[in-house]
mmCIF file of C-alpha atoms in Angstrom:
data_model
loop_
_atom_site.group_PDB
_atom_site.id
_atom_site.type_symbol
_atom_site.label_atom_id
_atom_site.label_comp_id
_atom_site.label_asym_id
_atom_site.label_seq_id
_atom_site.Cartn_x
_atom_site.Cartn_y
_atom_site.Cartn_z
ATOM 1 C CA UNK A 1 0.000 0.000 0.000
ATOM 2 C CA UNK A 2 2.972 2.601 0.632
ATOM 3 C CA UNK A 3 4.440 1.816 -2.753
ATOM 4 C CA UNK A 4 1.273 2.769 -4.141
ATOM 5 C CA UNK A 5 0.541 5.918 -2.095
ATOM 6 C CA UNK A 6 3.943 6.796 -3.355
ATOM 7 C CA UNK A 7 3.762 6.240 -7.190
ATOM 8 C CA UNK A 8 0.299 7.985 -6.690
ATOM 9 C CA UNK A 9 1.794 11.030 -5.108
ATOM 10 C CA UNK A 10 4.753 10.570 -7.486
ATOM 11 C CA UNK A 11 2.408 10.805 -10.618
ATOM 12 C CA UNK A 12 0.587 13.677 -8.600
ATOM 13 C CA UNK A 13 3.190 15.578 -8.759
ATOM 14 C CA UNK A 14 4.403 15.261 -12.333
ATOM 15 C CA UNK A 15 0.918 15.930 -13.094
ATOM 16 C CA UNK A 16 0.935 19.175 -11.179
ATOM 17 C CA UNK A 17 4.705 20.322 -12.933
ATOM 18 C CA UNK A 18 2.834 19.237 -16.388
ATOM 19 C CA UNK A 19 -0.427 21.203 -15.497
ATOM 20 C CA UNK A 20 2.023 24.756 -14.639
ATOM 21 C CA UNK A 21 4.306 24.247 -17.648
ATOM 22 C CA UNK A 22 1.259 23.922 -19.848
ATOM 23 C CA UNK A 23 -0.925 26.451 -18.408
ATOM 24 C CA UNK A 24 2.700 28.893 -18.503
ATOM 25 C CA UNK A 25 3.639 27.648 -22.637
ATOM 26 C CA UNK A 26 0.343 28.431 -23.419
ATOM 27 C CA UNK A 27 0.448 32.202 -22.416
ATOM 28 C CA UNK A 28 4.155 32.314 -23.867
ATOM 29 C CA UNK A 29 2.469 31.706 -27.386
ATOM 30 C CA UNK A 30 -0.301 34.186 -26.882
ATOM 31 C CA UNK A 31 1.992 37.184 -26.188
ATOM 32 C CA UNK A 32 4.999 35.910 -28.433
ATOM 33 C CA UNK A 33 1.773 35.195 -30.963
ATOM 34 C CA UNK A 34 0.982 39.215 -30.799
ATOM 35 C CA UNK A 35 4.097 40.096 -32.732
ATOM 36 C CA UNK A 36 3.818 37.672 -36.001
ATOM 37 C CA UNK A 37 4.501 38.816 -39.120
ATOM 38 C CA UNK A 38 5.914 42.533 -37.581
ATOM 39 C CA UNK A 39 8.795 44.423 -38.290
ATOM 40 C CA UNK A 40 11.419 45.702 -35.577
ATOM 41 C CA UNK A 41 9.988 49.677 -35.893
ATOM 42 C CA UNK A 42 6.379 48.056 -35.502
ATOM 43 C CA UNK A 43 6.799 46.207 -32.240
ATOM 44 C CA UNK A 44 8.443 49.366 -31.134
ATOM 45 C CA UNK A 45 5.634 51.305 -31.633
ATOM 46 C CA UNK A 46 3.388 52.958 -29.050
ATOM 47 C CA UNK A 47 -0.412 52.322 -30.290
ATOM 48 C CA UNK A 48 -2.535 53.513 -27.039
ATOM 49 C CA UNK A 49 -2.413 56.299 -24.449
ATOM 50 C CA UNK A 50 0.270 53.218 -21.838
ATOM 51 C CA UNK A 51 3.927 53.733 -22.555
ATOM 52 C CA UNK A 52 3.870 50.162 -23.587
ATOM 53 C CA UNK A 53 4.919 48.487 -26.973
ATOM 54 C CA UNK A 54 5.031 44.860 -28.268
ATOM 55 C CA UNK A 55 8.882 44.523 -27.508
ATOM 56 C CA UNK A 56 8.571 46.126 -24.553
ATOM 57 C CA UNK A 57 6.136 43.950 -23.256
ATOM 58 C CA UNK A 58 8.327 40.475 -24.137
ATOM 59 C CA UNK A 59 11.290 42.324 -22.983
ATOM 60 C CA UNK A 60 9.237 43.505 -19.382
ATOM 61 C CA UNK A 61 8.046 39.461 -19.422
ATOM 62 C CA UNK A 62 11.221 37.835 -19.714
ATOM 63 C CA UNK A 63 12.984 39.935 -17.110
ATOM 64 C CA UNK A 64 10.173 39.287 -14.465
ATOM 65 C CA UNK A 65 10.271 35.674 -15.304
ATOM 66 C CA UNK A 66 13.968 35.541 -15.517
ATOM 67 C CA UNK A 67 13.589 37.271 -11.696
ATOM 68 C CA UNK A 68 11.038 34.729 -10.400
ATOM 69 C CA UNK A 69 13.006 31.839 -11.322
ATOM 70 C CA UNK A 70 16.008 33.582 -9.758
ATOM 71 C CA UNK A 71 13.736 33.991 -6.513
ATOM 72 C CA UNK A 72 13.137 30.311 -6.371
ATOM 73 C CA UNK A 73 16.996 28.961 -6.354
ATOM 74 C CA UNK A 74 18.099 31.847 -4.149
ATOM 75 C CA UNK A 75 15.543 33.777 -2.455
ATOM 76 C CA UNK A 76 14.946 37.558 -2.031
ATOM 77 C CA UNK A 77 18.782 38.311 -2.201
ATOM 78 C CA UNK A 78 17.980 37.348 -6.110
ATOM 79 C CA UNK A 79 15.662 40.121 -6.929
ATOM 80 C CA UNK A 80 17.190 42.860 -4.438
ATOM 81 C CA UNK A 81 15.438 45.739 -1.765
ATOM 82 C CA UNK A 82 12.812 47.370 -3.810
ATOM 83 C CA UNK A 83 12.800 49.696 -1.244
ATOM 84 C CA UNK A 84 15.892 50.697 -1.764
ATOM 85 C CA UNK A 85 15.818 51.824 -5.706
ATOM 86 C CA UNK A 86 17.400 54.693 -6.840
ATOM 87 C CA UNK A 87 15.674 57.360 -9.571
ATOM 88 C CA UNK A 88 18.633 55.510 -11.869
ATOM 89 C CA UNK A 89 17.537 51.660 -10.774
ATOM 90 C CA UNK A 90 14.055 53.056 -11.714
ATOM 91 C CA UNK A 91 14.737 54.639 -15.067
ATOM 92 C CA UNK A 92 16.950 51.547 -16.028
ATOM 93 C CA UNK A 93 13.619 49.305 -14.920
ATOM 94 C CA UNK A 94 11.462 51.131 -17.441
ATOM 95 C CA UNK A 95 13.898 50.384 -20.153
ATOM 96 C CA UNK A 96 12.402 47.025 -19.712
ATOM 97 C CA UNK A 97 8.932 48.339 -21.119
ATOM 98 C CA UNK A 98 10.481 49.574 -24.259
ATOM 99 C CA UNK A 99 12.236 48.711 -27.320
ATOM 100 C CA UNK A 100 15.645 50.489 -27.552
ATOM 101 C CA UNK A 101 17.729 51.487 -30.028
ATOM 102 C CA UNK A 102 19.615 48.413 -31.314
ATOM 103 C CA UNK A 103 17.143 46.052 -29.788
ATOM 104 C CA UNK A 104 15.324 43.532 -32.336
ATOM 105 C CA UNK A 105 12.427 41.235 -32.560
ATOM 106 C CA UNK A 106 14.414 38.380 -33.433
ATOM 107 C CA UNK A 107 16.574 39.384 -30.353
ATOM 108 C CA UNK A 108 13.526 39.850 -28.154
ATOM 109 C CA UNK A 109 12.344 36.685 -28.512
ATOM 110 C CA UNK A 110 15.256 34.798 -28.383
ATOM 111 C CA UNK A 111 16.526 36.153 -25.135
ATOM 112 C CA UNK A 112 12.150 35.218 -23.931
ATOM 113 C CA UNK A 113 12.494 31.879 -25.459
ATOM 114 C CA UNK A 114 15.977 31.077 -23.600
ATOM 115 C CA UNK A 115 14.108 32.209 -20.177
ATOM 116 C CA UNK A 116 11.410 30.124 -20.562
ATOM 117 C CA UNK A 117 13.656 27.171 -21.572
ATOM 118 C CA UNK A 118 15.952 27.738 -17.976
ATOM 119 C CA UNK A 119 12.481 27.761 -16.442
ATOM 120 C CA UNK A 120 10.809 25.097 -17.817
ATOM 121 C CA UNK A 121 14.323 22.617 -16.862
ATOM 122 C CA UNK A 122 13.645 24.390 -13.306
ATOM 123 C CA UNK A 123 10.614 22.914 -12.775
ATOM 124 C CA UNK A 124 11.236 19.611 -14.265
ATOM 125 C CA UNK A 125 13.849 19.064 -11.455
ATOM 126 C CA UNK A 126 12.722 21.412 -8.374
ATOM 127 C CA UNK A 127 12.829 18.662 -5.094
ATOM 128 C CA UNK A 128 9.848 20.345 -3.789
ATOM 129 C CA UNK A 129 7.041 22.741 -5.376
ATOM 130 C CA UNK A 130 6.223 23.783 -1.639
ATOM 131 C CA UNK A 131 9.778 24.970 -0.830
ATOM 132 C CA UNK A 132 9.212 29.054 0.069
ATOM 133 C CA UNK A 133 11.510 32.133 0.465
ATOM 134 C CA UNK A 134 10.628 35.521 2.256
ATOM 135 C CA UNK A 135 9.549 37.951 -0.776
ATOM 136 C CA UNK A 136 12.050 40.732 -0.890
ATOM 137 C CA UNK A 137 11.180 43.941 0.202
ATOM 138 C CA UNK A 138 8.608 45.839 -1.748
ATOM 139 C CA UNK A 139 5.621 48.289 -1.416
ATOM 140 C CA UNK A 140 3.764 45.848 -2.947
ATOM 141 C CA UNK A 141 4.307 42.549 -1.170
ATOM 142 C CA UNK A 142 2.804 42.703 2.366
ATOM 143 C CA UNK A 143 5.837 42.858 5.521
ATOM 144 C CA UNK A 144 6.979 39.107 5.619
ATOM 145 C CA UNK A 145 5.496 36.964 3.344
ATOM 146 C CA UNK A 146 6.446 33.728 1.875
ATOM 147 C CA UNK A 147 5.895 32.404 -1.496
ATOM 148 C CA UNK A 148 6.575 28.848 -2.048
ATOM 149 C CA UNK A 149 7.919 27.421 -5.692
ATOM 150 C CA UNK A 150 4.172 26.944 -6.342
ATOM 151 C CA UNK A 151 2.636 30.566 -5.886
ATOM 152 C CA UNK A 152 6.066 31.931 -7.519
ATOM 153 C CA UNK A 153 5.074 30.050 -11.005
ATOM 154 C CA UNK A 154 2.044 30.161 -10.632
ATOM 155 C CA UNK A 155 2.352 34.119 -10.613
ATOM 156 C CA UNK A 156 4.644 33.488 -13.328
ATOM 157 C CA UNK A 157 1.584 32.298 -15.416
ATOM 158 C CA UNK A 158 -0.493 35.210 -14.158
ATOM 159 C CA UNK A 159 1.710 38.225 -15.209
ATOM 160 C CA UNK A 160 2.462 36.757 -18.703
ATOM 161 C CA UNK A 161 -1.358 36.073 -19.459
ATOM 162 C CA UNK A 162 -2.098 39.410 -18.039
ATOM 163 C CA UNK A 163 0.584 41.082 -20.491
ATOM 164 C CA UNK A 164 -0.851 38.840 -23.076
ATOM 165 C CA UNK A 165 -3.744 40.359 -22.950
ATOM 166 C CA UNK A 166 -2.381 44.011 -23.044
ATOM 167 C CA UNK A 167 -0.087 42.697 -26.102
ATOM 168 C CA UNK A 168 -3.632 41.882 -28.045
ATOM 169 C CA UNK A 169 -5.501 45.304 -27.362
ATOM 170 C CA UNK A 170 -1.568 47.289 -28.694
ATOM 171 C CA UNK A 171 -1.192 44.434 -31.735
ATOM 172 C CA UNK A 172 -5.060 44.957 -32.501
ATOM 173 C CA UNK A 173 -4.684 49.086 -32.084
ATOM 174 C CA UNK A 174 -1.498 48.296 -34.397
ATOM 175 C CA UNK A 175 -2.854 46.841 -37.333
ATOM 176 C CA UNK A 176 -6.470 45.403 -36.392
ATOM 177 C CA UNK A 177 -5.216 42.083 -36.399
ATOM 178 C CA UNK A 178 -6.281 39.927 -33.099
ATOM 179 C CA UNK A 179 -4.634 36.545 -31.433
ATOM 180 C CA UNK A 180 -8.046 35.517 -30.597
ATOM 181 C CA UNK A 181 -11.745 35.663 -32.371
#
């Protein structure tokens, strides 16, 4: 009966790592689906009142992901004292949100792609889903919470449907065309 509880909890498990890497590939392709058929000027391009672009987006989605996963192996120490930011560490941040000069699509989404590949090996071999680090300080995150492996990807998944869905609304005001419907 043990070896069965086990290989049950095993397969559990594999199911749940299968379950997050889906649910997180599948909002990949949505956002990195906003940008077909686009040139490097057009992805660059501010279509709506928000500061944000195509490019800027992928590039603002692969650094928070590319944090995250840092969080997980090392803990707040990875992602640094928000708290703490200077007007410079803020004005470097926002370069995240925008496509500068030298910058390409191509580029872009290679540097995404290789993020979510480092990611996606992370999960396949994490010892526990439920092992949690403090969050680092922020404004945002309430005094002395703990994420576990879990919420981390699982806000992971979150953020990059939510920019998803702001990378539809700037590809649509773009050029009309739509990932979904």
């Amino acid at each position: 009966m043990t070896e069965t509880t086990h290989n049950t909890a095993t397969a559990t498990a594999a199911d749940e790592r299968a379950d997050l890497l889906e649910a997180l590939a599948k909002q990949r392709h949505f956002l990195r689906f906003t940008t077909r058929d686009l040139t490097d000027e057009q992805v660059g391009q501010r279509t709506t009142v928000s500061e944000l672009c195509l490019g800027g987006l992928i590039k603002h989605v692969t650094s928070m992901e590319r944090n995250w996963v840092e969080f997980i192996q090392h803990g707040p120490s990875a992602m640094g004292d928000f708290t703490a930011m200077t007007e410079e560490d803020w004005a470097k941040r926002a370069d995240e949100f925008r496509m500068l000069p030298g910058e390409t699509l191509v580029g872009v989404l290679a540097e995404y792609e290789e993020v979510a590949r480092r990611t996606d090996e992370l999960v396949a071999v994490l010892p526990d889903l439920n092992a949690a680090h403090p969050l680092p300080k922020a404004p945002w995150f309430e005094p002395e919470a703990r994420w576990s492996a879990r919420r981390v990807l699982l806000h992971i998944v979150a953020e990059t449907a939510q920019h998803s869905g702001h990378a539809d609304i700037i590809r649509e005001s773009l050029d009309g065309a739509k990932s979904m419907g």
